[in-house]
């Protein structure tokens, strides 16, 4: 579905996308898609999409909006031979395709992605003063559970932190 839709967009806009590889990544948890190109020649290298976008939690329209967004990056960068990021040229292309040109997606995080992210965390950290809680994958360098409280404080209220291993 992805390759076909990208090629369809390319056909509609008069560019050939058939030879651009598409990769699905299980490691992408912060973004839904990414377009990669050679910074010197602006030749397209690949489209990468998150496995979690395609896990059945999102509608075809939501998936197509992400595909259109990445296609706009490809089209504008190729046309102007520069990295346009989210500039006005990119915004015009997005507006033409009736999608949001924002860097931040409006898609809600699926339960599958929430479970995956939370399963990677190993420590729960709680502030003893303001009660804020956050999670960490690993301890900072040269730090143990015993000396964590001595070396680190809450960024909001400067209170002491209590760290506990999960599981």
Short mmCIF file of C-alpha atoms in Angstrom, two decimals:
data_model
loop_
_atom_site.label_atom_id
_atom_site.label_comp_id
_atom_site.label_asym_id
_atom_site.label_seq_id
_atom_site.Cartn_x
_atom_site.Cartn_y
_atom_site.Cartn_z
CA UNK A 1 0.00 0.00 0.00
CA UNK A 2 2.78 2.46 0.92
CA UNK A 3 4.85 2.04 -2.24
CA UNK A 4 1.74 2.22 -4.42
CA UNK A 5 0.50 5.40 -2.78
CA UNK A 6 3.90 7.13 -2.91
CA UNK A 7 4.19 6.19 -6.60
CA UNK A 8 0.64 7.46 -7.19
CA UNK A 9 1.54 10.82 -5.61
CA UNK A 10 4.71 10.95 -7.71
CA UNK A 11 2.71 10.25 -10.89
CA UNK A 12 0.19 12.99 -9.99
CA UNK A 13 3.00 15.50 -9.37
CA UNK A 14 5.16 14.44 -12.34
CA UNK A 15 8.08 12.88 -10.46
CA UNK A 16 9.28 9.27 -10.45
CA UNK A 17 9.24 7.67 -7.01
CA UNK A 18 9.36 4.04 -8.11
CA UNK A 19 13.07 3.55 -7.38
CA UNK A 20 13.08 5.07 -3.86
CA UNK A 21 13.32 2.33 -1.21
CA UNK A 22 10.76 2.22 1.57
CA UNK A 23 11.72 0.85 4.97
CA UNK A 24 9.54 0.05 7.98
CA UNK A 25 11.26 0.66 11.32
CA UNK A 26 10.30 -0.80 14.68
CA UNK A 27 12.66 1.67 16.40
CA UNK A 28 10.78 4.82 15.32
CA UNK A 29 8.69 5.82 18.32
CA UNK A 30 8.96 9.63 18.21
CA UNK A 31 8.11 10.21 14.55
CA UNK A 32 5.75 8.55 12.09
CA UNK A 33 7.91 8.95 9.00
CA UNK A 34 11.17 10.25 7.65
CA UNK A 35 12.53 11.13 4.22
CA UNK A 36 16.30 10.72 3.77
CA UNK A 37 18.36 12.25 0.95
CA UNK A 38 21.99 12.82 0.02
CA UNK A 39 22.87 16.26 1.38
CA UNK A 40 25.28 17.04 -1.49
CA UNK A 41 23.29 15.85 -4.49
CA UNK A 42 19.77 15.89 -2.99
CA UNK A 43 19.25 12.46 -4.50
CA UNK A 44 16.57 10.55 -2.55
CA UNK A 45 17.87 7.68 -0.43
CA UNK A 46 14.77 6.26 1.28
CA UNK A 47 11.44 6.78 2.97
CA UNK A 48 11.23 5.31 6.48
CA UNK A 49 7.93 4.78 8.29
CA UNK A 50 7.18 3.66 11.81
CA UNK A 51 5.97 0.10 12.31
CA UNK A 52 3.48 1.51 14.84
CA UNK A 53 1.83 3.66 12.17
CA UNK A 54 0.98 0.49 10.25
CA UNK A 55 -0.03 -1.78 13.14
CA UNK A 56 -3.77 -1.43 12.50
CA UNK A 57 -4.41 1.32 15.06
CA UNK A 58 -4.80 4.09 12.47
CA UNK A 59 -7.20 4.66 9.59
CA UNK A 60 -6.12 4.76 5.95
CA UNK A 61 -6.68 8.53 5.90
CA UNK A 62 -4.37 9.05 8.88
CA UNK A 63 -1.69 6.88 7.26
CA UNK A 64 -2.10 8.69 3.93
CA UNK A 65 -1.60 12.08 5.63
CA UNK A 66 1.79 10.89 6.94
CA UNK A 67 2.71 9.53 3.49
CA UNK A 68 1.72 12.84 1.89
CA UNK A 69 3.80 14.75 4.44
CA UNK A 70 6.94 12.74 3.66
CA UNK A 71 6.23 12.95 -0.09
CA UNK A 72 6.10 16.76 0.24
CA UNK A 73 9.59 16.68 1.77
CA UNK A 74 10.81 14.62 -1.20
CA UNK A 75 9.11 16.79 -3.81
CA UNK A 76 10.16 20.19 -2.43
CA UNK A 77 13.75 19.15 -1.69
CA UNK A 78 14.14 17.61 -5.15
CA UNK A 79 12.55 20.59 -6.90
CA UNK A 80 14.60 23.27 -5.10
CA UNK A 81 17.81 21.23 -4.66
CA UNK A 82 18.05 22.25 -1.00
CA UNK A 83 16.81 21.03 2.36
CA UNK A 84 13.55 22.93 2.69
CA UNK A 85 12.61 21.43 6.09
CA UNK A 86 9.20 22.98 6.89
CA UNK A 87 9.69 26.33 5.13
CA UNK A 88 7.08 28.23 3.09
CA UNK A 89 7.69 26.10 -0.05
CA UNK A 90 7.01 22.95 1.95
CA UNK A 91 3.93 24.56 3.52
CA UNK A 92 2.57 25.41 0.05
CA UNK A 93 2.97 21.80 -1.08
CA UNK A 94 1.21 20.56 2.07
CA UNK A 95 -1.62 23.03 1.59
CA UNK A 96 -2.06 21.81 -2.00
CA UNK A 97 -2.44 18.23 -0.70
CA UNK A 98 -4.82 19.37 2.07
CA UNK A 99 -2.60 18.21 4.92
CA UNK A 100 -1.17 19.95 7.94
CA UNK A 101 2.39 21.12 7.32
CA UNK A 102 3.17 21.13 11.01
CA UNK A 103 6.20 19.34 12.32
CA UNK A 104 4.06 17.79 15.05
CA UNK A 105 1.49 15.15 14.21
CA UNK A 106 -2.09 15.35 15.39
CA UNK A 107 -2.31 11.53 15.59
CA UNK A 108 -3.04 10.10 19.02
CA UNK A 109 -0.53 7.56 20.36
CA UNK A 110 -1.90 4.02 20.01
CA UNK A 111 -2.05 1.55 22.89
CA UNK A 112 0.55 -0.64 21.13
CA UNK A 113 3.03 2.22 21.05
CA UNK A 114 2.30 3.21 24.67
CA UNK A 115 2.91 -0.37 25.80
CA UNK A 116 6.14 -0.59 23.80
CA UNK A 117 7.52 2.66 25.21
CA UNK A 118 6.61 1.82 28.80
CA UNK A 119 8.12 -1.68 28.51
CA UNK A 120 11.53 -0.13 27.74
CA UNK A 121 11.64 1.88 30.97
CA UNK A 122 13.49 0.31 33.89
CA UNK A 123 13.20 2.98 36.61
CA UNK A 124 10.38 5.06 38.07
CA UNK A 125 11.51 8.40 39.56
CA UNK A 126 9.26 10.40 41.89
CA UNK A 127 9.88 13.80 43.48
CA UNK A 128 9.31 13.70 47.25
CA UNK A 129 8.34 17.40 47.33
CA UNK A 130 6.03 18.07 44.34
CA UNK A 131 5.09 14.47 43.45
CA UNK A 132 5.99 14.63 39.75
CA UNK A 133 6.75 11.19 38.30
CA UNK A 134 8.80 10.24 35.26
CA UNK A 135 10.49 7.13 33.91
CA UNK A 136 14.05 6.37 32.82
CA UNK A 137 15.50 3.65 30.65
CA UNK A 138 18.85 3.66 32.43
CA UNK A 139 20.75 5.34 35.22
CA UNK A 140 23.10 8.21 34.38
CA UNK A 141 26.81 7.36 34.12
CA UNK A 142 28.64 6.80 37.42
CA UNK A 143 25.36 6.62 39.31
CA UNK A 144 23.84 3.87 41.43
CA UNK A 145 20.41 3.57 43.02
CA UNK A 146 21.95 4.50 46.37
CA UNK A 147 23.63 7.76 45.31
CA UNK A 148 20.95 8.92 42.82
CA UNK A 149 19.27 11.09 45.51
CA UNK A 150 22.57 12.79 46.38
CA UNK A 151 23.45 13.70 42.79
CA UNK A 152 20.07 14.67 41.29
CA UNK A 153 17.20 16.99 42.22
CA UNK A 154 13.78 17.77 40.76
CA UNK A 155 14.02 20.38 37.99
CA UNK A 156 10.70 21.96 39.00
CA UNK A 157 11.02 22.36 42.76
CA UNK A 158 14.57 21.22 43.65
CA UNK A 159 13.11 18.47 45.87
CA UNK A 160 14.79 15.10 46.44
CA UNK A 161 14.09 12.28 44.02
CA UNK A 162 13.20 8.72 44.87
CA UNK A 163 14.11 6.12 42.25
CA UNK A 164 12.71 2.59 42.16
CA UNK A 165 13.34 -0.22 39.68
CA UNK A 166 10.25 -1.35 37.74
CA UNK A 167 9.44 -5.08 37.92
#
